[in-house]
PDB file of N, CA and C in Angstrom:
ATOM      1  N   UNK A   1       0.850  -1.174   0.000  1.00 42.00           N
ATOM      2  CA  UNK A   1       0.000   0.000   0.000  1.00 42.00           C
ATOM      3  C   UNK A   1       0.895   1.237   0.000  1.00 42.00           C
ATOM      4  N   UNK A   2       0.443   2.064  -0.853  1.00 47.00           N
ATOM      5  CA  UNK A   2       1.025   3.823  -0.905  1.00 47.00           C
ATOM      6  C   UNK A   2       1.036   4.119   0.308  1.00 47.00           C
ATOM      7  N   UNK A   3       1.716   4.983   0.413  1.00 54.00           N
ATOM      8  CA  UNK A   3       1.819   6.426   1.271  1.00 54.00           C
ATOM      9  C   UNK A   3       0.873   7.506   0.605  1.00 54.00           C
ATOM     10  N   UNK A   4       0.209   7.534  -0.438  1.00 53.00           N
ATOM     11  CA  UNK A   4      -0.589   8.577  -0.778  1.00 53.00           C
ATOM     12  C   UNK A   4      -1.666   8.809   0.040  1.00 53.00           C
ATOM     13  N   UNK A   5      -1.611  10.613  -0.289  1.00 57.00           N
ATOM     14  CA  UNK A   5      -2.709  10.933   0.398  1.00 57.00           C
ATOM     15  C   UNK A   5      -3.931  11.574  -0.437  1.00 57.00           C
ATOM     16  N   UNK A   6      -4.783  10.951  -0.723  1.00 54.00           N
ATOM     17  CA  UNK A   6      -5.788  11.965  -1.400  1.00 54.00           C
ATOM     18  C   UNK A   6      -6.780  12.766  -0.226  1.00 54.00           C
ATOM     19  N   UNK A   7      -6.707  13.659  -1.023  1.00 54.00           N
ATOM     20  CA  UNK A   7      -7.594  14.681   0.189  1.00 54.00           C
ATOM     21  C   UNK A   7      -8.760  14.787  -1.409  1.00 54.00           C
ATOM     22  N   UNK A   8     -10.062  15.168  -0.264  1.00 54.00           N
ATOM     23  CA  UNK A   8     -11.065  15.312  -0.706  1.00 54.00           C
ATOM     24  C   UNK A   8     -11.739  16.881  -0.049  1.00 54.00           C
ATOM     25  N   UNK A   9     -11.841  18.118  -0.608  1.00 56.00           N
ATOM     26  CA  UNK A   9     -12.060  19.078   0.398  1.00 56.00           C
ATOM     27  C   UNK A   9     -13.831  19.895  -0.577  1.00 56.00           C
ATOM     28  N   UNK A  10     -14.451  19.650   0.496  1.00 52.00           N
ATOM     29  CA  UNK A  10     -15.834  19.958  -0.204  1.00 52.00           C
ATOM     30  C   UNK A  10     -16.235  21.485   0.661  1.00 52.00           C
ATOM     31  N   UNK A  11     -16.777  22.611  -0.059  1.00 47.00           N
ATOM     32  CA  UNK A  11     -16.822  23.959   0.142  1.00 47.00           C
ATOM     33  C   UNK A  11     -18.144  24.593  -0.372  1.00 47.00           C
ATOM     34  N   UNK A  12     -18.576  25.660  -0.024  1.00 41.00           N
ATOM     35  CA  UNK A  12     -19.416  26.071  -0.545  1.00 41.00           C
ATOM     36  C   UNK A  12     -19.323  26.281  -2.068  1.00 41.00           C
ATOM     37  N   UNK A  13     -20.632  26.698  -2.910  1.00 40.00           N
ATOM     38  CA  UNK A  13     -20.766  26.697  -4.349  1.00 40.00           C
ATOM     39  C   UNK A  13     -20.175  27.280  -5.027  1.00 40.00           C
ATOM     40  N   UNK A  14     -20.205  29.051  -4.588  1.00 48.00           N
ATOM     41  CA  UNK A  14     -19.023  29.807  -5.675  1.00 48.00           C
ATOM     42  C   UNK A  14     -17.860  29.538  -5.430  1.00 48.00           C
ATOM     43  N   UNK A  15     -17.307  28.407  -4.607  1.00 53.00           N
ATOM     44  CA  UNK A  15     -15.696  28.345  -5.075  1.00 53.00           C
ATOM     45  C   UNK A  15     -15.767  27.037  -5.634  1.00 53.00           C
ATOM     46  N   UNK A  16     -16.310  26.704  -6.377  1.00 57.00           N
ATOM     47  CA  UNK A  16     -16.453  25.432  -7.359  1.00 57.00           C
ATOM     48  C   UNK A  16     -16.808  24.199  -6.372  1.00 57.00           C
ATOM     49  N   UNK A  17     -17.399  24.545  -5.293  1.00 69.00           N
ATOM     50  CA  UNK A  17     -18.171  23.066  -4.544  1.00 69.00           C
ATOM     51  C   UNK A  17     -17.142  22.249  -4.281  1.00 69.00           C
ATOM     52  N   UNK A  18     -16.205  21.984  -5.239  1.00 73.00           N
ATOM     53  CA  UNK A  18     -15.927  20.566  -4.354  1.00 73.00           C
ATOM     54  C   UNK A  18     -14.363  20.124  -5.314  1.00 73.00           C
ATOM     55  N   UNK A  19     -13.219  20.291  -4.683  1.00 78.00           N
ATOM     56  CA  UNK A  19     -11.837  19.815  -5.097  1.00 78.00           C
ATOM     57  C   UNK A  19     -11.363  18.907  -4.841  1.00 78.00           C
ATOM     58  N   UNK A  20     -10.105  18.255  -5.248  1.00 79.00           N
ATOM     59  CA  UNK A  20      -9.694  16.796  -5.143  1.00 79.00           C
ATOM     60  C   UNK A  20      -8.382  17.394  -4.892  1.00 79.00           C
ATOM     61  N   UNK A  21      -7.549  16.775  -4.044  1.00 82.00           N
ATOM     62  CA  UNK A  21      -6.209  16.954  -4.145  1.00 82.00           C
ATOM     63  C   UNK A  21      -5.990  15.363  -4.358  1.00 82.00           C
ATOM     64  N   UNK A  22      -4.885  14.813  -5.210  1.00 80.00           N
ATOM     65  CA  UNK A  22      -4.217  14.104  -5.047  1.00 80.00           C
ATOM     66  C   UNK A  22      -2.644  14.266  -4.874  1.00 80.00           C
ATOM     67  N   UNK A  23      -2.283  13.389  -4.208  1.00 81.00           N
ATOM     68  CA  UNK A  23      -0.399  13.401  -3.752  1.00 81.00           C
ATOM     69  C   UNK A  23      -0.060  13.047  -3.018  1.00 81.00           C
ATOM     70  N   UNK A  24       1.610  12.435  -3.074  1.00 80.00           N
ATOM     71  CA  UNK A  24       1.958  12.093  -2.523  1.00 80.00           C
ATOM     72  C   UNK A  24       2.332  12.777  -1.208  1.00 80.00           C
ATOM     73  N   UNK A  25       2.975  14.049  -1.427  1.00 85.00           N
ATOM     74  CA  UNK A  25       3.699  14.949  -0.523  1.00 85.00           C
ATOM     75  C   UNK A  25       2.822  15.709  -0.005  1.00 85.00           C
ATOM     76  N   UNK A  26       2.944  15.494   1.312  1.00 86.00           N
ATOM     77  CA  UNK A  26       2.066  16.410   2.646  1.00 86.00           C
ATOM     78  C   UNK A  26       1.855  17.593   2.441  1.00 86.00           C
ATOM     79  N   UNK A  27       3.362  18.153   2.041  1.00 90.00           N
ATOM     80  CA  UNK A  27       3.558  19.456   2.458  1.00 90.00           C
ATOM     81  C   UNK A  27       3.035  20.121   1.163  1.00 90.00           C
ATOM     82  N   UNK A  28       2.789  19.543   0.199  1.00 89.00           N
ATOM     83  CA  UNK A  28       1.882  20.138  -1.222  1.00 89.00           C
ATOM     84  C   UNK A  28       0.712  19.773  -1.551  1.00 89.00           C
ATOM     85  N   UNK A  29       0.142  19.062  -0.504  1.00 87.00           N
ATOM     86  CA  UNK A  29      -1.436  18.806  -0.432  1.00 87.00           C
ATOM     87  C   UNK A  29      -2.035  19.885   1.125  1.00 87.00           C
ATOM     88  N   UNK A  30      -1.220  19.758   1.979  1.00 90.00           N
ATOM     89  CA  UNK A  30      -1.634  20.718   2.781  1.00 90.00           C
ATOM     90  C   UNK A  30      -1.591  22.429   2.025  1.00 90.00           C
ATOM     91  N   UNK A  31      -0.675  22.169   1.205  1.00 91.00           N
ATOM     92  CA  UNK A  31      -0.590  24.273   0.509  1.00 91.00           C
ATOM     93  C   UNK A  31      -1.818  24.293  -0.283  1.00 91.00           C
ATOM     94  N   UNK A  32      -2.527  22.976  -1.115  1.00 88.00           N
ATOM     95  CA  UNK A  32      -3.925  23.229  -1.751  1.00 88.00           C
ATOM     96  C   UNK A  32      -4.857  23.783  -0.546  1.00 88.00           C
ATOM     97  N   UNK A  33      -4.672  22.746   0.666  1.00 88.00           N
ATOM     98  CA  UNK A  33      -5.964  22.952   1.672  1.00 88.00           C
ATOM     99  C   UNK A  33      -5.934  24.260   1.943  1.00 88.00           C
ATOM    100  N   UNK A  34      -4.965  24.790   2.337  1.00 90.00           N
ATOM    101  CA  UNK A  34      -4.876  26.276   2.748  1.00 90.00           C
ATOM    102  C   UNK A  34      -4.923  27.280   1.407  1.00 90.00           C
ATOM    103  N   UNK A  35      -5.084  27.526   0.562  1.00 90.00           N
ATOM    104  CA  UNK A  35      -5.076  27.768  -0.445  1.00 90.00           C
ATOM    105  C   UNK A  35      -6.735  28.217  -0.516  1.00 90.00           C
ATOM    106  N   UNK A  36      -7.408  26.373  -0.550  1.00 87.00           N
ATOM    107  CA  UNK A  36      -8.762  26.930  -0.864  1.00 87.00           C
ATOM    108  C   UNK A  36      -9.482  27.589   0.286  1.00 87.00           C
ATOM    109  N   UNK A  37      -8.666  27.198   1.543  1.00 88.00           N
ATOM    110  CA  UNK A  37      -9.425  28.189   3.182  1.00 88.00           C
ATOM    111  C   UNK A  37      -9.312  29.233   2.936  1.00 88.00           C
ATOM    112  N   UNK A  38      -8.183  29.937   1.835  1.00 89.00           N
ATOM    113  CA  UNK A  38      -7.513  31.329   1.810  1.00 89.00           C
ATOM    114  C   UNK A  38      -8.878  32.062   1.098  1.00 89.00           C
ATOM    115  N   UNK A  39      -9.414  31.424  -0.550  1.00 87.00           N
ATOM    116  CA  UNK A  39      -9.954  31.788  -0.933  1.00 87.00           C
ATOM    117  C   UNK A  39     -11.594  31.574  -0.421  1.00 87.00           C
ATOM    118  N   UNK A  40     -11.973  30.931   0.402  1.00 85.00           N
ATOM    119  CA  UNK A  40     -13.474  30.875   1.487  1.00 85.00           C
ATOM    120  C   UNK A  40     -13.787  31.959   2.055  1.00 85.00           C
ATOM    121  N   UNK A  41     -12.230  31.837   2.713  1.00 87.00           N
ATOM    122  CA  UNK A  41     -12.234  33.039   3.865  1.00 87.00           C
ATOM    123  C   UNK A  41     -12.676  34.618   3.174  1.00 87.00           C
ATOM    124  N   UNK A  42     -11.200  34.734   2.023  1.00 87.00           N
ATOM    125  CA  UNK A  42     -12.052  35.983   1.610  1.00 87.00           C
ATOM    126  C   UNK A  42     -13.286  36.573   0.606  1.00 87.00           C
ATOM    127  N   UNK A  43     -13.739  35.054   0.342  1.00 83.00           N
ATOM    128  CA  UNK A  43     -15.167  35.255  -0.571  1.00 83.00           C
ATOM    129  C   UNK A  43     -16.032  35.582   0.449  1.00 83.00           C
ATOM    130  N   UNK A  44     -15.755  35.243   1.964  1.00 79.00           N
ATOM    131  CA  UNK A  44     -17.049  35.197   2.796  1.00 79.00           C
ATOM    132  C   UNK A  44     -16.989  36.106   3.860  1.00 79.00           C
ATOM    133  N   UNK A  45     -15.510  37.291   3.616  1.00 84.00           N
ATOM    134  CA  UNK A  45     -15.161  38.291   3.888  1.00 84.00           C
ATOM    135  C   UNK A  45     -14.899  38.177   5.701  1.00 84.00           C
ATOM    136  N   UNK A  46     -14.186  36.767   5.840  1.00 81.00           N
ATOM    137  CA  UNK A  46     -14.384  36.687   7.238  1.00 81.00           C
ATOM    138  C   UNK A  46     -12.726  35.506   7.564  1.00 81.00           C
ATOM    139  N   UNK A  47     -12.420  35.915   8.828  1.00 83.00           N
ATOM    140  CA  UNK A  47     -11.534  34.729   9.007  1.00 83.00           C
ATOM    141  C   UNK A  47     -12.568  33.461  10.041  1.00 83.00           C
ATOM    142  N   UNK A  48     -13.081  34.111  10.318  1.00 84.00           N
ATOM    143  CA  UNK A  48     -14.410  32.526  10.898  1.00 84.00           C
ATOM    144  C   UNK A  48     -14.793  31.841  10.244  1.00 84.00           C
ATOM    145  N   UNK A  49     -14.126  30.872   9.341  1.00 83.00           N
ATOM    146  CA  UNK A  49     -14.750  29.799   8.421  1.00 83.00           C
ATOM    147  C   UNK A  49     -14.396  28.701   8.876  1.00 83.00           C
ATOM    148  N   UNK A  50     -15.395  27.635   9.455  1.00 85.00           N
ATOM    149  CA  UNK A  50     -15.141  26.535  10.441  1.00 85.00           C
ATOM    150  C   UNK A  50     -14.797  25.369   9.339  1.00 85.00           C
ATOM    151  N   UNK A  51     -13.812  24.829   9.853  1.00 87.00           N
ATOM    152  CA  UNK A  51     -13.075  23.349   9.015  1.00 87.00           C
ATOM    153  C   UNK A  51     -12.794  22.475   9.764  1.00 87.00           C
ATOM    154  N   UNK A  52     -13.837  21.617   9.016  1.00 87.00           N
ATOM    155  CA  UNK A  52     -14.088  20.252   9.636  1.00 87.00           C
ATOM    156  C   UNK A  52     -13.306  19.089   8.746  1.00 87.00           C
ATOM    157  N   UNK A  53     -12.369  18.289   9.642  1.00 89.00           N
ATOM    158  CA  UNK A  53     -11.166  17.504   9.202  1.00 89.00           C
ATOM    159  C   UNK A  53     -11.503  16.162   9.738  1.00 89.00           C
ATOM    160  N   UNK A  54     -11.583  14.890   8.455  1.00 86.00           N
ATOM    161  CA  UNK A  54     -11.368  13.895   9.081  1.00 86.00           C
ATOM    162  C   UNK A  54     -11.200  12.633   8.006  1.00 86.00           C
ATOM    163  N   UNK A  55     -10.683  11.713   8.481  1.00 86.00           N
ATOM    164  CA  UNK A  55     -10.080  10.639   7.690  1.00 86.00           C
ATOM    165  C   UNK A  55     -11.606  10.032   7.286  1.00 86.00           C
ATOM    166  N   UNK A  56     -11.719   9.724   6.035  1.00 81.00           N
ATOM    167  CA  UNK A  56     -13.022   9.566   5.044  1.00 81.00           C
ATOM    168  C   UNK A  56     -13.376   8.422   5.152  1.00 81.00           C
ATOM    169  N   UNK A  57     -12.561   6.835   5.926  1.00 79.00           N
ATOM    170  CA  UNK A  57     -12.780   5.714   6.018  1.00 79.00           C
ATOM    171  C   UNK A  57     -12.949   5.809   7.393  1.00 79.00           C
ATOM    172  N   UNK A  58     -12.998   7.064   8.229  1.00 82.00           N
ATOM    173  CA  UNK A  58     -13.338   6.841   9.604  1.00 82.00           C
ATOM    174  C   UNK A  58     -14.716   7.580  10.253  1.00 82.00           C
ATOM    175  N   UNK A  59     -15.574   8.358   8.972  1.00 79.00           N
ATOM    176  CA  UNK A  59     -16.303   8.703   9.682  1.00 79.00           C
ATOM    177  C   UNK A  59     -17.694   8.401   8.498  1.00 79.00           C
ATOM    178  N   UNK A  60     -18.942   8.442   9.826  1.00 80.00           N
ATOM    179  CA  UNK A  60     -20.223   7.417   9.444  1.00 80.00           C
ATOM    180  C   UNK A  60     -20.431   8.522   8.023  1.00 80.00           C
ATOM    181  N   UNK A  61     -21.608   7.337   7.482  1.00 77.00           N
ATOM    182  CA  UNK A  61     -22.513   8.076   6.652  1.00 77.00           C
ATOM    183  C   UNK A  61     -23.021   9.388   6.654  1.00 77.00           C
ATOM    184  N   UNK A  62     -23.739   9.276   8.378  1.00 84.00           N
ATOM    185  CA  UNK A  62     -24.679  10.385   8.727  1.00 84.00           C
ATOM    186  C   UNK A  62     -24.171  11.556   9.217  1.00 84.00           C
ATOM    187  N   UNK A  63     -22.867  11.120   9.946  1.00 84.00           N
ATOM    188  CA  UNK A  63     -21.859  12.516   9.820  1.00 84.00           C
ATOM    189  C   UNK A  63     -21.651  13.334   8.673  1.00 84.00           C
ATOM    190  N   UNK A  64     -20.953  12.104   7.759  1.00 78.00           N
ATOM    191  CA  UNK A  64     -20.993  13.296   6.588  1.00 78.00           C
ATOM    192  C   UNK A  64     -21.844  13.529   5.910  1.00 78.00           C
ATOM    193  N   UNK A  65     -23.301  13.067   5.815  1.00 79.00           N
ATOM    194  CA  UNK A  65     -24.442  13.786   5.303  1.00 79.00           C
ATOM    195  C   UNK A  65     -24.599  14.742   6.229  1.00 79.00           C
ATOM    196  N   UNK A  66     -24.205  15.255   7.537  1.00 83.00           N
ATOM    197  CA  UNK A  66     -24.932  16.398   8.186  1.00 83.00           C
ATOM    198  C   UNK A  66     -23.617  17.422   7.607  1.00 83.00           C
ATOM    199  N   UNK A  67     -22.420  17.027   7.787  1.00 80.00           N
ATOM    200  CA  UNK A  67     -21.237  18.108   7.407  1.00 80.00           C
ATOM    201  C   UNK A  67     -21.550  18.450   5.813  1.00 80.00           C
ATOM    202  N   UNK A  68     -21.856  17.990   4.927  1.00 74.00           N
ATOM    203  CA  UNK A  68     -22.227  18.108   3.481  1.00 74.00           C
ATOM    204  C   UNK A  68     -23.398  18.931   3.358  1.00 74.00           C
ATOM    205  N   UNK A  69     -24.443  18.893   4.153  1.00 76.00           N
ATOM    206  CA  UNK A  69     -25.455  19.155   3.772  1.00 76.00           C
ATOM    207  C   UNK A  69     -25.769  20.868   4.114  1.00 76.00           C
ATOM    208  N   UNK A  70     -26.008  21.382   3.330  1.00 72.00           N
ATOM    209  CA  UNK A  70     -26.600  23.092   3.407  1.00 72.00           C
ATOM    210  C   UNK A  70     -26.568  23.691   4.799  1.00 72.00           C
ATOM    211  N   UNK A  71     -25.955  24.279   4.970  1.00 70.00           N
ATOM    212  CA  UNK A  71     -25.720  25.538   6.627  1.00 70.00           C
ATOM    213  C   UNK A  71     -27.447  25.676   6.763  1.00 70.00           C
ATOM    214  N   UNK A  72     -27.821  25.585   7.732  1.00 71.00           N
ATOM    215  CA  UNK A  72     -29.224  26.404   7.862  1.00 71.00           C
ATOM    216  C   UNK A  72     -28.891  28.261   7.842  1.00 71.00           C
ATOM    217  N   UNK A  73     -27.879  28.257   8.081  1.00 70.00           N
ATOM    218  CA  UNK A  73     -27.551  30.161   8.195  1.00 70.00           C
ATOM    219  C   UNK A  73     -26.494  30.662   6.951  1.00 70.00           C
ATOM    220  N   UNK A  74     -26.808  29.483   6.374  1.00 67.00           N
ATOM    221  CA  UNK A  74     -25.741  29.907   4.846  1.00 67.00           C
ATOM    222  C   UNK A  74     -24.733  30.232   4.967  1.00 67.00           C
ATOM    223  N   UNK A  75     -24.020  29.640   6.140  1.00 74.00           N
ATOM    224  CA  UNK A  75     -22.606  30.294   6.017  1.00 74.00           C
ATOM    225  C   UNK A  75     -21.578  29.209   5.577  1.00 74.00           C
ATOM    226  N   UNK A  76     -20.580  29.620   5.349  1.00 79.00           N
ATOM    227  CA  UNK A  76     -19.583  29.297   4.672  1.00 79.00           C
ATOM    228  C   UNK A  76     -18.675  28.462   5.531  1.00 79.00           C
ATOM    229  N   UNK A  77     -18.515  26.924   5.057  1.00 79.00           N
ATOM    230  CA  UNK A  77     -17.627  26.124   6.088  1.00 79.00           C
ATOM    231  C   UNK A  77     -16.610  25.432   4.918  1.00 79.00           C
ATOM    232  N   UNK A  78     -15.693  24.651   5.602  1.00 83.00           N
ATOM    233  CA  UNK A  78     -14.825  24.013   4.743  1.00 83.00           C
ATOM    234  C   UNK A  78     -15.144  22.218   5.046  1.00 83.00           C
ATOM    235  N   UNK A  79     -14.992  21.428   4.267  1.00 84.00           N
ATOM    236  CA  UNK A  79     -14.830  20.032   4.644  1.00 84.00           C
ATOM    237  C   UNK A  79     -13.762  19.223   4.456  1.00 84.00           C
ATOM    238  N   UNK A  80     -12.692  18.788   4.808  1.00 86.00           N
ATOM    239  CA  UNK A  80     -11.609  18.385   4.451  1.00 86.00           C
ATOM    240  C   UNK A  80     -11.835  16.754   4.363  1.00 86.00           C
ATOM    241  N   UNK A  81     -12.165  15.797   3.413  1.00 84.00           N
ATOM    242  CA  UNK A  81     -11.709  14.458   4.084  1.00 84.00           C
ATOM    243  C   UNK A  81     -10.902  13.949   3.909  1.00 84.00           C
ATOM    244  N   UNK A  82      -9.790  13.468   4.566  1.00 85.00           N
ATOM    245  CA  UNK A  82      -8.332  12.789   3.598  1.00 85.00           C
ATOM    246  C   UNK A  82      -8.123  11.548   3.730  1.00 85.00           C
ATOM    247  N   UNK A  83      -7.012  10.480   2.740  1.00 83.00           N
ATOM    248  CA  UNK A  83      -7.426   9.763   3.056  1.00 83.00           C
ATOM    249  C   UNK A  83      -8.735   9.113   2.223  1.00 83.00           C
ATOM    250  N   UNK A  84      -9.173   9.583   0.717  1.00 78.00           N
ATOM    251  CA  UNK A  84      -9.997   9.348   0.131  1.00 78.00           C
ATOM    252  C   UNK A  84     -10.278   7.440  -0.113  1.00 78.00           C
ATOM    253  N   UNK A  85      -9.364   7.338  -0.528  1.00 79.00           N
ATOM    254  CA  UNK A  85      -9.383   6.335  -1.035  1.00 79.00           C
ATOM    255  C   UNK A  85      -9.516   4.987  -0.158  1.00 79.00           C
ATOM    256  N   UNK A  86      -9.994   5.452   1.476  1.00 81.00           N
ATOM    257  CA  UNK A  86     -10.088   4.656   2.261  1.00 81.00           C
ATOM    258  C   UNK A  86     -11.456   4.695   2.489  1.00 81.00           C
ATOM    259  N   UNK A  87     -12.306   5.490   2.431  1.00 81.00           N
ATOM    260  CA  UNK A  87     -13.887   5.437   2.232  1.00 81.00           C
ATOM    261  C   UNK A  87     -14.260   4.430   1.704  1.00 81.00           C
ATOM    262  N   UNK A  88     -15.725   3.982   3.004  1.00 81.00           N
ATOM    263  CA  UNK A  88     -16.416   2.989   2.075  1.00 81.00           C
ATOM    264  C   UNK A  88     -16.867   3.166   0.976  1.00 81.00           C
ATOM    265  N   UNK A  89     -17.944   2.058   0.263  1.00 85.00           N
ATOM    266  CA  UNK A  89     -19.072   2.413  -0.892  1.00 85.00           C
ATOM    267  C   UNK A  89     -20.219   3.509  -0.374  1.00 85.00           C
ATOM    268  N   UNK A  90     -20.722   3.527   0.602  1.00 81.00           N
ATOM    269  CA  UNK A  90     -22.105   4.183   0.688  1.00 81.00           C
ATOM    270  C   UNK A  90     -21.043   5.642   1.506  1.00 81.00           C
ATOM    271  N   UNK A  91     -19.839   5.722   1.682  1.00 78.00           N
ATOM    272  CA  UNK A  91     -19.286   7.197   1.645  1.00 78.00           C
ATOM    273  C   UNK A  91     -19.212   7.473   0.525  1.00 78.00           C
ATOM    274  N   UNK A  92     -18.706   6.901  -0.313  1.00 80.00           N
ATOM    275  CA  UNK A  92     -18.023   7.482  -1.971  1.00 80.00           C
ATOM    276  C   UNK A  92     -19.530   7.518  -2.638  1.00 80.00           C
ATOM    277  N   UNK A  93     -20.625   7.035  -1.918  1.00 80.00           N
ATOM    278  CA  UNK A  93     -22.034   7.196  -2.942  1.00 80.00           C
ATOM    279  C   UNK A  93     -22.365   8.618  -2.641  1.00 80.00           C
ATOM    280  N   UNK A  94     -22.043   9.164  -1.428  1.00 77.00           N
ATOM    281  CA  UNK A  94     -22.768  10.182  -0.639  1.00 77.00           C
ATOM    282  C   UNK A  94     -22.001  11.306  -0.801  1.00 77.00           C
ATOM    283  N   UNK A  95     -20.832  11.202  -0.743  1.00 75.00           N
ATOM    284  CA  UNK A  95     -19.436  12.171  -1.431  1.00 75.00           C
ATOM    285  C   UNK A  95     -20.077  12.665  -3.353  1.00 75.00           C
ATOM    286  N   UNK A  96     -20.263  11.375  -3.883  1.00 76.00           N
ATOM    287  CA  UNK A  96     -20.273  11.507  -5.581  1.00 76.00           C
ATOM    288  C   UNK A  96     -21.549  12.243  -5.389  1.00 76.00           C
ATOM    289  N   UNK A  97     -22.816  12.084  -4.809  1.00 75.00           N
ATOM    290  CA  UNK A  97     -24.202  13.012  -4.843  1.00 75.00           C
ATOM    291  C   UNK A  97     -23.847  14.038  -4.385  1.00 75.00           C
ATOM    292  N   UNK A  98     -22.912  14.773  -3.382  1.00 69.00           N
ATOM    293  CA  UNK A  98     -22.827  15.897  -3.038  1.00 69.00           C
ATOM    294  C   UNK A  98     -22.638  16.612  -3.670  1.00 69.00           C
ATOM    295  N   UNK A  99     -21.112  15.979  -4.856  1.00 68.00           N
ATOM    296  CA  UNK A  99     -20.596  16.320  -5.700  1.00 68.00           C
ATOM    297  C   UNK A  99     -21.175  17.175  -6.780  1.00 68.00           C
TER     298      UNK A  99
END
């Protein structure tokens, strides 16, 4: 098994919803993540943009249908999951519909 890390980072709509990092190297998959927080932050004219981080084969369905699913106050969050390629089927079903 790789050392790769795919990150999966899902965002609100005007910054294109939803990016993929793939790579090997940490330190150039973490400069995407911060990258797209950079551009959240100042579409949503705020440094309070809450980012929620977690390995994609470790967390339920219903978690990430509640982290995916529409802010009731429309605000602007980040979703990081990394670790893609360790998600079950009914994550990668629920990830691809978000999509």
């Amino acid at each position: 098994m790789s050392g790769r890390r795919d990150t999966i980072i899902g965002v609100s709509q005007q910054i294109d919803g939803l990016h993929l990092v793939l790579g090997d190297e940490e330190l150039l998959v973490e400069r995407a993540v911060k990258a797209v927080l950079r551009a959240l932050r100042q579409q949503a004219g705020s440094d309070d943009v809450p980012v929620d981080r977690m390995r994609a084969g470790e967390v339920s369905t219903s978690e990430l249908a509640e982290l995916l699913s529409p802010s009731l106050f429309a605000e602007e969050r980040l979703v990081v999951l990394e670790s893609a390629a360790e998600a079950g089927k009914d994550a990668v079903a629920l990830i691809a519909s978000a999509a």
